[in-house]
Amino acid sequence: MLRIINLESAGTLLERNNARLDEALQVVTPIIADVRKRGDAALRQYAKQFDNFEGTSFEVATQGELSGEL
């Protein structure tokens, strides 16, 4: 069932989405700048910080090397 949204409700939803985007940009923008500046060293730092990844290579398998389970 579709929900009917009036103009006022739509404006509130858009404002909330913009606020979320602004919050995300405040977090992501410095990370992107750091990766541009420090390259792989920054990638390793953020991979460890956010994903608990402590590997040394960021190499991704080509299509032919991917597991069929994926």
Short mmCIF file of C-alpha atoms in Angstrom, two decimals:
data_model
loop_
_atom_site.label_atom_id
_atom_site.label_comp_id
_atom_site.label_asym_id
_atom_site.label_seq_id
_atom_site.Cartn_x
_atom_site.Cartn_y
_atom_site.Cartn_z
CA MET A 1 0.00 0.00 0.00
CA LEU A 2 1.35 3.42 -0.92
CA ARG A 3 1.47 6.12 1.71
CA ILE A 4 0.17 9.53 0.67
CA ILE A 5 2.52 12.33 1.67
CA ASN A 6 1.41 15.93 1.78
CA LEU A 7 3.70 18.83 0.87
CA GLU A 8 4.60 19.58 4.49
CA SER A 9 5.56 15.97 5.19
CA ALA A 10 7.61 15.81 2.02
CA GLY A 11 9.54 18.91 3.05
CA THR A 12 10.29 17.38 6.45
CA LEU A 13 11.53 14.17 4.84
CA LEU A 14 13.78 16.09 2.45
CA GLU A 15 15.24 18.17 5.28
CA ARG A 16 15.98 15.04 7.27
CA ASN A 17 17.70 13.41 4.28
CA ASN A 18 19.77 16.55 3.68
CA ALA A 19 20.83 16.56 7.33
CA ARG A 20 21.98 12.93 7.02
CA LEU A 21 23.93 13.76 3.88
CA ASP A 22 25.57 16.74 5.58
CA GLU A 23 26.57 14.54 8.54
CA ALA A 24 28.01 11.90 6.21
CA LEU A 25 29.97 14.49 4.24
CA GLN A 26 31.48 15.87 7.45
CA VAL A 27 32.86 12.41 8.22
CA VAL A 28 33.83 11.32 4.71
CA THR A 29 35.41 14.50 3.31
CA PRO A 30 38.48 14.48 5.60
CA ILE A 31 38.97 10.75 4.98
CA ILE A 32 38.98 11.27 1.21
CA ALA A 33 41.41 14.18 1.55
CA ASP A 34 43.70 12.04 3.71
CA VAL A 35 43.65 9.16 1.22
CA ARG A 36 44.45 11.56 -1.62
CA LYS A 37 47.37 12.93 0.38
CA ARG A 38 48.81 9.75 1.93
CA GLY A 39 47.58 7.09 -0.50
CA ASP A 40 47.88 3.45 0.54
CA ALA A 41 49.13 4.32 4.04
CA ALA A 42 45.83 6.08 4.72
CA LEU A 43 43.87 3.22 3.15
CA ARG A 44 45.59 0.74 5.45
CA GLN A 45 44.82 2.93 8.47
CA TYR A 46 41.12 3.25 7.62
CA ALA A 47 40.80 -0.42 6.64
CA LYS A 48 42.14 -1.35 10.06
CA GLN A 49 40.03 1.27 11.85
CA PHE A 50 36.71 0.52 10.17
CA ASP A 51 37.04 -3.10 8.98
CA ASN A 52 39.67 -4.61 11.31
CA PHE A 53 41.65 -5.44 8.14
CA GLU A 54 45.38 -5.74 8.74
CA GLY A 55 46.47 -7.21 5.42
CA THR A 56 49.23 -5.75 3.30
CA SER A 57 47.60 -5.97 -0.12
CA PHE A 58 44.47 -4.37 -1.49
CA GLU A 59 44.62 -6.38 -4.71
CA VAL A 60 41.20 -7.43 -5.99
CA ALA A 61 40.73 -10.60 -8.01
CA THR A 62 39.84 -10.20 -11.66
CA GLN A 63 36.55 -11.64 -12.93
CA GLY A 64 38.18 -14.93 -13.96
CA GLU A 65 39.65 -15.42 -10.47
CA LEU A 66 36.43 -14.90 -8.51
CA SER A 67 34.90 -17.81 -6.68
CA GLY A 68 31.66 -19.17 -8.10
CA GLU A 69 30.21 -18.95 -4.58
CA LEU A 70 30.17 -15.18 -4.81
#
